[in-house]
Tab-separated table of C-alpha atoms in Angstrom:
chain	number	residue	atom	x	y	z
A	1469	GLN	CA	20.982	-26.366	2.684
A	1470	SER	CA	17.839	-28.430	2.275
A	1471	ALA	CA	17.651	-31.081	-0.394
A	1472	LEU	CA	15.479	-30.416	-3.406
A	1473	THR	CA	12.132	-32.237	-3.383
A	1474	GLN	CA	11.477	-35.088	-5.778
A	1475	PRO	CA	8.744	-37.745	-5.774
A	1476	ARG	CA	10.009	-40.986	-4.317
A	1477	SER	CA	8.844	-43.025	-7.288
A	1478	VAL	CA	7.181	-42.894	-10.673
A	1479	SER	CA	6.283	-45.694	-13.025
A	1480	GLY	CA	5.210	-46.267	-16.574
A	1481	SER	CA	4.840	-48.930	-19.204
A	1482	PRO	CA	7.304	-49.345	-22.065
A	1483	GLY	CA	6.739	-46.676	-24.684
A	1484	GLN	CA	4.968	-44.318	-22.317
A	1485	SER	CA	6.276	-41.017	-20.962
A	1486	VAL	CA	7.004	-40.152	-17.366
A	1487	THR	CA	7.853	-36.813	-15.808
A	1488	ILE	CA	9.832	-36.268	-12.615
A	1489	SER	CA	9.560	-32.977	-10.767
A	1490	CYS	CA	12.261	-31.284	-8.720
A	1491	THR	CA	11.060	-28.497	-6.452
A	1492	GLY	CA	13.254	-25.995	-4.688
A	1493	THR	CA	13.090	-22.357	-3.778
A	1494	PHE	CA	13.841	-19.057	-5.405
A	1495	SER	CA	17.322	-19.236	-3.860
A	1496	ASP	CA	18.234	-22.357	-5.802
A	1497	VAL	CA	16.087	-23.786	-8.618
A	1498	GLY	CA	14.160	-20.556	-9.142
A	1499	SER	CA	17.248	-18.471	-9.793
A	1500	SER	CA	19.498	-21.075	-11.395
A	1501	ASN	CA	20.299	-21.863	-14.999
A	1502	TYR	CA	22.410	-24.772	-13.810
A	1503	ILE	CA	19.856	-27.513	-13.251
A	1504	SER	CA	21.201	-30.999	-13.922
A	1505	TRP	CA	19.720	-34.479	-13.934
A	1506	TYR	CA	21.547	-37.741	-13.232
A	1507	GLN	CA	20.632	-41.355	-13.850
A	1508	GLN	CA	22.002	-43.975	-11.482
A	1509	HIS	CA	21.578	-47.693	-11.851
A	1510	PRO	CA	22.091	-49.737	-8.648
A	1511	GLY	CA	25.748	-50.093	-7.773
A	1512	LYS	CA	26.828	-47.762	-10.555
A	1513	VAL	CA	28.275	-44.274	-10.746
A	1514	PRO	CA	25.784	-41.478	-11.503
A	1515	LYS	CA	25.531	-40.468	-15.144
A	1516	LEU	CA	24.772	-36.922	-16.259
A	1517	ILE	CA	21.792	-36.886	-18.642
A	1518	ILE	CA	20.697	-33.227	-18.598
A	1519	TYR	CA	22.661	-30.065	-17.814
A	1520	ASP	CA	21.875	-26.355	-17.859
A	1521	VAL	CA	18.138	-27.127	-17.477
A	1522	SER	CA	17.567	-28.668	-20.894
A	1523	LYS	CA	20.832	-29.561	-22.641
A	1524	ARG	CA	21.842	-33.143	-23.312
A	1525	PRO	CA	25.430	-34.377	-23.108
A	1526	SER	CA	26.797	-36.164	-26.105
A	1527	GLY	CA	25.396	-39.678	-26.391
A	1528	VAL	CA	22.255	-39.120	-24.325
A	1529	PRO	CA	19.168	-39.931	-26.406
A	1530	ASP	CA	16.630	-37.198	-27.102
A	1531	ARG	CA	14.027	-39.250	-25.236
A	1532	PHE	CA	15.348	-37.393	-22.189
A	1533	SER	CA	14.336	-33.749	-21.908
A	1534	GLY	CA	14.470	-31.113	-19.202
A	1535	SER	CA	12.603	-27.940	-18.428
A	1536	LYS	CA	12.028	-25.462	-15.635
A	1537	SER	CA	9.198	-23.251	-14.464
A	1538	ASP	CA	9.631	-20.966	-11.487
A	1539	ASN	CA	10.971	-23.054	-8.593
A	1540	THR	CA	10.337	-26.437	-10.208
A	1541	ALA	CA	12.465	-28.292	-12.723
A	1542	SER	CA	11.240	-31.343	-14.595
A	1543	LEU	CA	12.734	-34.322	-16.377
A	1544	THR	CA	10.627	-36.110	-18.976
A	1545	ILE	CA	11.499	-39.543	-20.291
A	1546	SER	CA	9.635	-40.328	-23.482
A	1547	GLY	CA	9.303	-43.736	-25.068
A	1548	LEU	CA	10.160	-45.473	-21.798
A	1549	GLN	CA	12.526	-48.426	-22.170
A	1550	PRO	CA	13.407	-51.217	-19.722
A	1551	ASP	CA	16.938	-49.829	-19.248
A	1552	ASP	CA	15.461	-46.533	-18.080
A	1553	GLU	CA	14.571	-48.243	-14.805
A	1554	ALA	CA	16.921	-46.490	-12.388
A	1555	TYR	CA	17.148	-43.715	-9.823
A	1556	TYR	CA	17.120	-40.135	-11.066
A	1557	TYR	CA	18.497	-37.140	-9.204
A	1558	CYS	CA	18.190	-33.455	-9.923
A	1559	SER	CA	20.707	-30.864	-8.810
A	1560	SER	CA	20.933	-27.109	-8.705
A	1561	ASN	CA	23.463	-24.637	-7.524
A	1562	ALA	CA	22.331	-22.503	-4.596
A	1563	GLY	CA	24.332	-19.333	-4.972
A	1564	PRO	CA	27.926	-19.264	-6.165
A	1565	SER	CA	29.365	-21.978	-3.980
A	1566	THR	CA	26.840	-24.633	-3.029
A	1567	LEU	CA	25.344	-27.543	-4.923
A	1568	LEU	CA	22.091	-29.185	-3.888
A	1569	PHE	CA	20.753	-32.560	-4.947
A	1570	GLY	CA	17.212	-33.817	-4.892
A	1571	GLY	CA	16.318	-36.818	-2.778
A	1572	GLY	CA	16.056	-39.059	-5.819
A	1573	THR	CA	13.214	-40.705	-7.733
A	1574	LYS	CA	12.978	-44.361	-8.575
A	1575	VAL	CA	11.619	-44.939	-12.061
A	1576	THR	CA	9.987	-48.317	-12.532
A	1577	VAL	CA	9.206	-49.693	-15.972
A	1578	LEU	CA	6.128	-51.848	-15.595
B	541	GLU	CA	40.222	-40.780	-22.041
B	542	VAL	CA	39.292	-38.986	-18.857
B	543	GLN	CA	39.929	-40.966	-15.700
B	544	LEU	CA	39.341	-40.142	-12.040
B	545	VAL	CA	40.929	-42.805	-9.860
B	546	GLN	CA	40.171	-42.692	-6.164
B	547	SER	CA	42.055	-44.124	-3.232
B	548	GLY	CA	41.753	-43.997	0.523
B	549	GLY	CA	38.639	-44.863	2.442
B	550	GLY	CA	38.029	-47.779	4.755
B	551	LEU	CA	36.862	-48.455	8.278
B	552	VAL	CA	37.507	-45.843	10.961
B	553	LYS	CA	36.265	-45.349	14.510
B	554	PRO	CA	34.038	-42.417	15.490
B	555	GLY	CA	36.187	-39.350	16.040
B	556	GLY	CA	38.867	-40.678	13.728
B	557	SER	CA	40.354	-39.269	10.537
B	558	LEU	CA	40.812	-40.383	6.969
B	559	ARG	CA	42.197	-38.896	3.763
B	560	LEU	CA	40.681	-39.521	0.364
B	561	SER	CA	42.600	-38.979	-2.866
B	562	CYS	CA	41.498	-38.607	-6.467
B	563	ALA	CA	44.046	-38.715	-9.285
B	564	VAL	CA	42.878	-37.243	-12.560
B	565	SER	CA	44.108	-37.812	-16.094
B	566	GLY	CA	42.875	-37.024	-19.574
B	567	PHE	CA	41.954	-33.364	-19.145
B	568	SER	CA	43.512	-30.084	-18.085
B	569	PHE	CA	43.071	-30.616	-14.373
B	570	SER	CA	44.304	-27.174	-13.352
B	571	GLU	CA	41.538	-25.455	-15.328
B	572	TYR	CA	38.587	-27.113	-13.570
B	573	SER	CA	36.922	-26.988	-10.208
B	574	MET	CA	36.602	-30.334	-8.460
B	575	HIS	CA	33.785	-31.640	-6.298
B	576	TRP	CA	33.212	-34.336	-3.696
B	577	VAL	CA	29.808	-36.007	-3.509
B	578	ARG	CA	28.773	-38.769	-1.109
B	579	GLN	CA	26.044	-41.358	-0.962
B	580	ALA	CA	25.111	-43.071	2.276
B	581	PRO	CA	24.047	-46.727	1.954
B	582	GLY	CA	20.620	-46.884	0.336
B	583	LYS	CA	20.342	-43.099	0.266
B	584	GLY	CA	20.605	-40.300	-2.276
B	585	LEU	CA	23.444	-38.119	-3.444
B	586	GLN	CA	24.767	-35.361	-1.233
B	587	TRP	CA	27.222	-32.696	-2.319
B	588	VAL	CA	30.064	-32.437	0.202
B	589	SER	CA	32.647	-29.943	-1.000
B	590	SER	CA	34.211	-28.194	-3.946
B	591	ILE	CA	37.482	-26.448	-4.710
B	592	SER	CA	38.140	-23.929	-7.440
B	593	ALA	CA	40.585	-24.514	-10.278
B	594	ASN	CA	43.485	-22.702	-8.674
B	595	GLY	CA	42.541	-23.695	-5.159
B	596	PRO	CA	41.827	-20.457	-3.343
B	597	HIS	CA	38.095	-21.027	-3.024
B	598	MET	CA	36.702	-23.978	-1.092
B	599	SER	CA	33.069	-24.638	-0.236
B	600	TYR	CA	31.459	-27.135	2.104
B	601	ALA	CA	28.082	-28.534	2.984
B	602	ASP	CA	26.890	-27.396	6.403
B	603	SER	CA	27.063	-30.973	7.695
B	604	VAL	CA	30.831	-31.240	7.142
B	605	ARG	CA	32.080	-27.661	7.473
B	606	GLY	CA	34.784	-27.423	10.108
B	607	ARG	CA	35.497	-31.175	9.979
B	608	PHE	CA	36.393	-31.829	6.341
B	609	THR	CA	39.056	-30.037	4.301
B	610	VAL	CA	39.394	-30.131	0.529
B	611	SER	CA	42.694	-29.439	-1.201
B	612	ARG	CA	44.328	-30.006	-4.553
B	613	ASP	CA	47.771	-30.384	-6.072
B	614	ASN	CA	47.669	-29.221	-9.671
B	615	ALA	CA	51.222	-30.455	-10.294
B	616	ARG	CA	50.055	-33.977	-9.457
B	617	SER	CA	46.567	-33.561	-10.988
B	618	SER	CA	45.059	-34.702	-7.734
B	619	VAL	CA	42.381	-33.585	-5.327
B	620	PHE	CA	42.087	-34.616	-1.701
B	621	LEU	CA	39.470	-34.675	1.020
B	622	GLN	CA	40.635	-34.785	4.626
B	623	LEU	CA	37.923	-36.158	6.893
B	624	ASN	CA	38.310	-35.400	10.611
B	625	SER	CA	36.078	-35.935	13.645
B	626	LEU	CA	34.197	-38.591	11.761
B	627	ARG	CA	30.702	-39.598	12.802
B	628	ALA	CA	28.554	-42.618	12.031
B	629	GLU	CA	26.446	-40.480	9.721
B	630	ASP	CA	29.500	-39.820	7.545
B	631	THR	CA	29.405	-43.453	6.448
B	632	ALA	CA	28.989	-43.334	2.682
B	633	VAL	CA	30.537	-43.916	-0.690
B	634	TYR	CA	32.507	-40.791	-1.544
B	635	TYR	CA	32.920	-39.739	-5.169
B	636	CYS	CA	35.221	-37.136	-6.660
B	637	ALA	CA	33.722	-35.464	-9.694
B	638	SER	CA	34.281	-32.778	-12.267
B	639	TYR	CA	32.711	-31.372	-15.374
B	640	SER	CA	33.327	-30.744	-19.042
B	641	TYR	CA	30.067	-29.050	-20.038
B	642	SER	CA	29.103	-26.619	-17.316
B	643	GLY	CA	30.566	-25.901	-13.927
B	644	TRP	CA	27.748	-27.310	-11.860
B	645	SER	CA	26.992	-30.370	-14.002
B	646	LEU	CA	29.157	-33.322	-13.080
B	647	ASP	CA	29.857	-35.641	-15.996
B	648	GLN	CA	33.214	-36.990	-14.853
B	649	TRP	CA	33.113	-39.252	-11.780
B	650	GLY	CA	35.566	-41.350	-9.874
B	651	GLN	CA	34.733	-44.943	-9.076
B	652	GLY	CA	33.796	-44.085	-5.512
B	653	THR	CA	35.363	-45.174	-2.248
B	654	LEU	CA	33.536	-46.443	0.832
B	655	VAL	CA	34.089	-44.779	4.181
B	656	THR	CA	32.646	-46.675	7.129
B	657	VAL	CA	32.584	-45.031	10.543
B	658	SER	CA	31.930	-47.602	13.232
B	659	SER	CA	33.302	-48.696	16.566
């Protein structure tokens, strides 16, 4: 049960786009339709922003988008805003009974 | 309004035990699987355990299997995590969580409870 691999940090200026990758294996990301992304501000509870690879929960702006190719999932934040500065985590099921998280990526808005 | 209210947690010595509780309101608790996720200080999220809607199926992360036990009481809309043989590396904020969109996407979270394992 190894964690999924994310870059430790990404940064961008307001208005720009950033993309965070989440790399696993065929046993998890590669064979899953249940990729999720979470945003977590310091000291706060994680917030679901993408589920089922590319779907957005109610209330999440369309600046957040998700995709997947082979064993890598990606989260793109378009039109970067100051409040987007946070940690982002991906997750994927690995088979029918295990959930894996990525190590987390810190997004910095310059 | 959906609410997940956690209790339990605290300071415990290595080798000790603790029981975490999570009381749920605002949705049909008995129809949903429940999960426990933890976050060590300054670290990322780690899935710990899950239990199916009716309770017969429990799953655990390798790091806690054999030491932690998840259970639920659908009559009380509550889920529990029994932590035994605790180690320093179990120190973390523990969250209970569930979903409303898709079974593996957690959009409902408790407030978290800190477990500190230290002598």
